[in-house]
Amino acid sequence: MVLDGGFANIWVGHWESGTDGPRKVAIKVLRTYTENQKHNRRMDKLLCNEIRVWRRLEHINVLPLYGTVSNFGPCVSMVCPWQENGNLNQFLEMNPTLASHGRYRILLGVLSGLLYLHSCSVIHGDLTGVTFHYSRLVSI
């Protein structure tokens, strides 16, 4: 495990796809399952909805969903590209003297991604510095 988030753990792995060869990926493994079967069925429904919504999104400032995998926990896990620069919190910690124009560019990337999500009727329910990945924020 690489990261321990509020509702999920993030693992690093390699994704084999077509002619591109293996890619380094992040595997998001939800930790919300309990002994309560009613709760677990509700979580399955929410997970299926998140996968269905994420799969159709395509924007430079939104990580793509490559697909899903099994055997990481009690439910399917989501796979997306690994971000070498880490999340926004990690990037800012590594670059404490980032000039204001760099911070402004990051803010524009966040806003661009959020405007896209809202244009698709998607409301992100967990906005923190951990949910933003640096390389996707400055690609505008």
PDB file of C-alpha atoms in Angstrom:
ATOM      1  CA  MET A   1       0.000   0.000   0.000  1.00  0.00           C
ATOM      2  CA  VAL A   2       1.285   3.436  -0.934  1.00  0.00           C
ATOM      3  CA  LEU A   3      -1.389   5.798   0.406  1.00  0.00           C
ATOM      4  CA  ASP A   4      -4.074   5.505   3.053  1.00  0.00           C
ATOM      5  CA  GLY A   5      -7.047   7.744   2.229  1.00  0.00           C
ATOM      6  CA  GLY A   6     -10.336   8.397   3.977  1.00  0.00           C
ATOM      7  CA  PHE A   7     -12.315   5.644   2.228  1.00  0.00           C
ATOM      8  CA  ALA A   8      -9.691   3.803   0.199  1.00  0.00           C
ATOM      9  CA  ASN A   9      -6.133   2.568   0.044  1.00  0.00           C
ATOM     10  CA  ILE A  10      -4.009   3.260  -3.017  1.00  0.00           C
ATOM     11  CA  TRP A  11      -1.657   0.592  -4.333  1.00  0.00           C
ATOM     12  CA  VAL A  12       0.832   0.859  -7.179  1.00  0.00           C
ATOM     13  CA  GLY A  13       0.780  -1.702  -9.970  1.00  0.00           C
ATOM     14  CA  HIS A  14       1.367  -2.251 -13.688  1.00  0.00           C
ATOM     15  CA  TRP A  15      -1.375  -2.306 -16.321  1.00  0.00           C
ATOM     16  CA  GLU A  16      -0.918  -4.325 -19.508  1.00  0.00           C
ATOM     17  CA  SER A  17      -2.827  -2.922 -22.458  1.00  0.00           C
ATOM     18  CA  GLY A  18      -2.440  -3.518 -26.175  1.00  0.00           C
ATOM     19  CA  THR A  19       0.698  -2.289 -27.875  1.00  0.00           C
ATOM     20  CA  ASP A  20       1.560   0.383 -25.287  1.00  0.00           C
ATOM     21  CA  GLY A  21       3.207  -2.145 -22.983  1.00  0.00           C
ATOM     22  CA  PRO A  22       2.943  -2.037 -19.195  1.00  0.00           C
ATOM     23  CA  ARG A  23       2.002   1.256 -17.533  1.00  0.00           C
ATOM     24  CA  LYS A  24       2.494   2.186 -13.911  1.00  0.00           C
ATOM     25  CA  VAL A  25      -0.946   2.597 -12.339  1.00  0.00           C
ATOM     26  CA  ALA A  26      -2.693   3.492  -9.094  1.00  0.00           C
ATOM     27  CA  ILE A  27      -5.186   0.931  -7.799  1.00  0.00           C
ATOM     28  CA  LYS A  28      -7.925   2.416  -5.603  1.00  0.00           C
ATOM     29  CA  VAL A  29      -9.165  -0.198  -3.108  1.00  0.00           C
ATOM     30  CA  LEU A  30     -12.239   0.780  -1.087  1.00  0.00           C
ATOM     31  CA  ARG A  31     -12.249   0.008   2.645  1.00  0.00           C
ATOM     32  CA  THR A  32     -15.910   0.586   3.376  1.00  0.00           C
ATOM     33  CA  TYR A  33     -17.101  -3.019   3.634  1.00  0.00           C
ATOM     34  CA  THR A  34     -18.346  -4.431   6.962  1.00  0.00           C
ATOM     35  CA  GLU A  35     -20.152  -7.490   8.300  1.00  0.00           C
ATOM     36  CA  ASN A  36     -23.467  -5.729   7.579  1.00  0.00           C
ATOM     37  CA  GLN A  37     -24.768  -7.157   4.274  1.00  0.00           C
ATOM     38  CA  LYS A  38     -27.291  -4.323   3.779  1.00  0.00           C
ATOM     39  CA  HIS A  39     -24.477  -1.776   4.079  1.00  0.00           C
ATOM     40  CA  ASN A  40     -22.304  -3.779   1.655  1.00  0.00           C
ATOM     41  CA  ARG A  41     -25.074  -3.941  -0.971  1.00  0.00           C
ATOM     42  CA  ARG A  42     -25.444  -0.165  -0.717  1.00  0.00           C
ATOM     43  CA  MET A  43     -21.677   0.243  -1.111  1.00  0.00           C
ATOM     44  CA  ASP A  44     -21.708  -2.046  -4.183  1.00  0.00           C
ATOM     45  CA  LYS A  45     -24.387   0.146  -5.744  1.00  0.00           C
ATOM     46  CA  LEU A  46     -22.399   3.333  -5.025  1.00  0.00           C
ATOM     47  CA  LEU A  47     -19.206   1.771  -6.393  1.00  0.00           C
ATOM     48  CA  CYS A  48     -20.916   0.663  -9.614  1.00  0.00           C
ATOM     49  CA  ASN A  49     -22.275   4.189 -10.041  1.00  0.00           C
ATOM     50  CA  GLU A  50     -18.835   5.762  -9.474  1.00  0.00           C
ATOM     51  CA  ILE A  51     -17.273   3.421 -12.048  1.00  0.00           C
ATOM     52  CA  ARG A  52     -20.064   4.091 -14.565  1.00  0.00           C
ATOM     53  CA  VAL A  53     -19.688   7.879 -14.174  1.00  0.00           C
ATOM     54  CA  TRP A  54     -15.862   7.937 -14.098  1.00  0.00           C
ATOM     55  CA  ARG A  55     -15.596   5.697 -17.171  1.00  0.00           C
ATOM     56  CA  ARG A  56     -17.378   8.237 -19.387  1.00  0.00           C
ATOM     57  CA  LEU A  57     -15.278  11.256 -18.320  1.00  0.00           C
ATOM     58  CA  GLU A  58     -12.593  12.538 -20.664  1.00  0.00           C
ATOM     59  CA  HIS A  59     -10.764  15.799 -19.873  1.00  0.00           C
ATOM     60  CA  ILE A  60      -7.118  16.809 -19.624  1.00  0.00           C
ATOM     61  CA  ASN A  61      -7.569  17.741 -15.947  1.00  0.00           C
ATOM     62  CA  VAL A  62      -9.441  14.577 -14.919  1.00  0.00           C
ATOM     63  CA  LEU A  63      -7.624  11.276 -14.437  1.00  0.00           C
ATOM     64  CA  PRO A  64      -8.960   8.615 -16.802  1.00  0.00           C
ATOM     65  CA  LEU A  65     -10.275   5.338 -15.461  1.00  0.00           C
ATOM     66  CA  TYR A  66      -8.367   2.522 -17.185  1.00  0.00           C
ATOM     67  CA  GLY A  67     -10.632  -0.167 -15.784  1.00  0.00           C
ATOM     68  CA  THR A  68     -11.171  -2.372 -12.749  1.00  0.00           C
ATOM     69  CA  VAL A  69      -9.438  -5.326 -11.116  1.00  0.00           C
ATOM     70  CA  SER A  70     -10.379  -7.946  -8.519  1.00  0.00           C
ATOM     71  CA  ASN A  71      -8.550  -9.646  -5.647  1.00  0.00           C
ATOM     72  CA  PHE A  72      -7.489  -6.489  -3.804  1.00  0.00           C
ATOM     73  CA  GLY A  73     -10.395  -6.548  -1.371  1.00  0.00           C
ATOM     74  CA  PRO A  74     -14.042  -7.528  -1.033  1.00  0.00           C
ATOM     75  CA  CYS A  75     -15.077  -5.524  -4.115  1.00  0.00           C
ATOM     76  CA  VAL A  76     -13.655  -4.477  -7.457  1.00  0.00           C
ATOM     77  CA  SER A  77     -10.872  -1.892  -7.399  1.00  0.00           C
ATOM     78  CA  MET A  78     -10.470   1.018  -9.799  1.00  0.00           C
ATOM     79  CA  VAL A  79      -7.326   1.525 -11.883  1.00  0.00           C
ATOM     80  CA  CYS A  80      -6.054   4.893 -13.137  1.00  0.00           C
ATOM     81  CA  PRO A  81      -2.675   6.274 -14.253  1.00  0.00           C
ATOM     82  CA  TRP A  82       0.022   6.613 -11.591  1.00  0.00           C
ATOM     83  CA  GLN A  83       1.018  10.241 -11.025  1.00  0.00           C
ATOM     84  CA  GLU A  84       4.765  10.512 -10.420  1.00  0.00           C
ATOM     85  CA  ASN A  85       4.449  14.024  -8.958  1.00  0.00           C
ATOM     86  CA  GLY A  86       1.930  12.807  -6.393  1.00  0.00           C
ATOM     87  CA  ASN A  87      -1.104  14.689  -5.237  1.00  0.00           C
ATOM     88  CA  LEU A  88      -1.354  18.454  -4.775  1.00  0.00           C
ATOM     89  CA  ASN A  89      -0.448  18.353  -1.067  1.00  0.00           C
ATOM     90  CA  GLN A  90       2.716  16.341  -1.793  1.00  0.00           C
ATOM     91  CA  PHE A  91       3.698  18.592  -4.684  1.00  0.00           C
ATOM     92  CA  LEU A  92       3.313  21.781  -2.637  1.00  0.00           C
ATOM     93  CA  GLU A  93       5.316  20.259   0.250  1.00  0.00           C
ATOM     94  CA  MET A  94       8.142  19.422  -2.180  1.00  0.00           C
ATOM     95  CA  ASN A  95       7.954  22.925  -3.729  1.00  0.00           C
ATOM     96  CA  PRO A  96       7.353  25.361  -0.839  1.00  0.00           C
ATOM     97  CA  THR A  97       8.750  28.323  -2.793  1.00  0.00           C
ATOM     98  CA  LEU A  98       6.507  27.849  -5.836  1.00  0.00           C
ATOM     99  CA  ALA A  99       5.907  31.304  -7.321  1.00  0.00           C
ATOM    100  CA  SER A 100       2.433  32.783  -7.413  1.00  0.00           C
ATOM    101  CA  HIS A 101       2.098  32.299 -11.187  1.00  0.00           C
ATOM    102  CA  GLY A 102       2.745  28.547 -10.674  1.00  0.00           C
ATOM    103  CA  ARG A 103       0.102  28.415  -7.962  1.00  0.00           C
ATOM    104  CA  TYR A 104      -2.271  30.325 -10.247  1.00  0.00           C
ATOM    105  CA  ARG A 105      -1.723  27.760 -13.028  1.00  0.00           C
ATOM    106  CA  ILE A 106      -2.544  24.970 -10.596  1.00  0.00           C
ATOM    107  CA  LEU A 107      -5.717  26.772  -9.525  1.00  0.00           C
ATOM    108  CA  LEU A 108      -6.753  27.173 -13.178  1.00  0.00           C
ATOM    109  CA  GLY A 109      -6.254  23.425 -13.697  1.00  0.00           C
ATOM    110  CA  VAL A 110      -8.439  22.628 -10.683  1.00  0.00           C
ATOM    111  CA  LEU A 111     -11.132  25.010 -11.905  1.00  0.00           C
ATOM    112  CA  SER A 112     -10.980  23.655 -15.451  1.00  0.00           C
ATOM    113  CA  GLY A 113     -11.453  20.087 -14.200  1.00  0.00           C
ATOM    114  CA  LEU A 114     -14.289  21.073 -11.860  1.00  0.00           C
ATOM    115  CA  LEU A 115     -16.075  23.055 -14.580  1.00  0.00           C
ATOM    116  CA  TYR A 116     -15.860  20.006 -16.827  1.00  0.00           C
ATOM    117  CA  LEU A 117     -17.240  17.721 -14.091  1.00  0.00           C
ATOM    118  CA  HIS A 118     -20.109  20.106 -13.419  1.00  0.00           C
ATOM    119  CA  SER A 119     -20.851  20.349 -17.158  1.00  0.00           C
ATOM    120  CA  CYS A 120     -21.298  16.546 -17.065  1.00  0.00           C
ATOM    121  CA  SER A 121     -23.627  16.853 -14.022  1.00  0.00           C
ATOM    122  CA  VAL A 122     -20.951  15.308 -11.785  1.00  0.00           C
ATOM    123  CA  ILE A 123     -20.460  16.664  -8.275  1.00  0.00           C
ATOM    124  CA  HIS A 124     -17.148  15.625  -6.693  1.00  0.00           C
ATOM    125  CA  GLY A 125     -17.942  14.751  -3.094  1.00  0.00           C
ATOM    126  CA  ASP A 126     -14.425  14.687  -1.607  1.00  0.00           C
ATOM    127  CA  LEU A 127     -12.394  17.741  -2.662  1.00  0.00           C
ATOM    128  CA  THR A 128      -9.056  17.871  -0.856  1.00  0.00           C
ATOM    129  CA  GLY A 129      -5.429  18.359  -1.845  1.00  0.00           C
ATOM    130  CA  VAL A 130      -5.118  14.572  -1.880  1.00  0.00           C
ATOM    131  CA  THR A 131      -7.730  14.198  -4.628  1.00  0.00           C
ATOM    132  CA  PHE A 132      -5.861  16.497  -7.044  1.00  0.00           C
ATOM    133  CA  HIS A 133      -2.859  15.144  -8.944  1.00  0.00           C
ATOM    134  CA  TYR A 134      -0.240  17.679  -9.959  1.00  0.00           C
ATOM    135  CA  SER A 135       0.539  16.575 -13.522  1.00  0.00           C
ATOM    136  CA  ARG A 136      -3.159  16.749 -14.442  1.00  0.00           C
ATOM    137  CA  LEU A 137      -3.578  20.254 -12.977  1.00  0.00           C
ATOM    138  CA  VAL A 138      -0.996  22.045 -15.087  1.00  0.00           C
ATOM    139  CA  SER A 139      -1.870  20.447 -18.422  1.00  0.00           C
ATOM    140  CA  ILE A 140      -4.120  23.306 -19.511  1.00  0.00           C
TER     141      ILE A 140
END
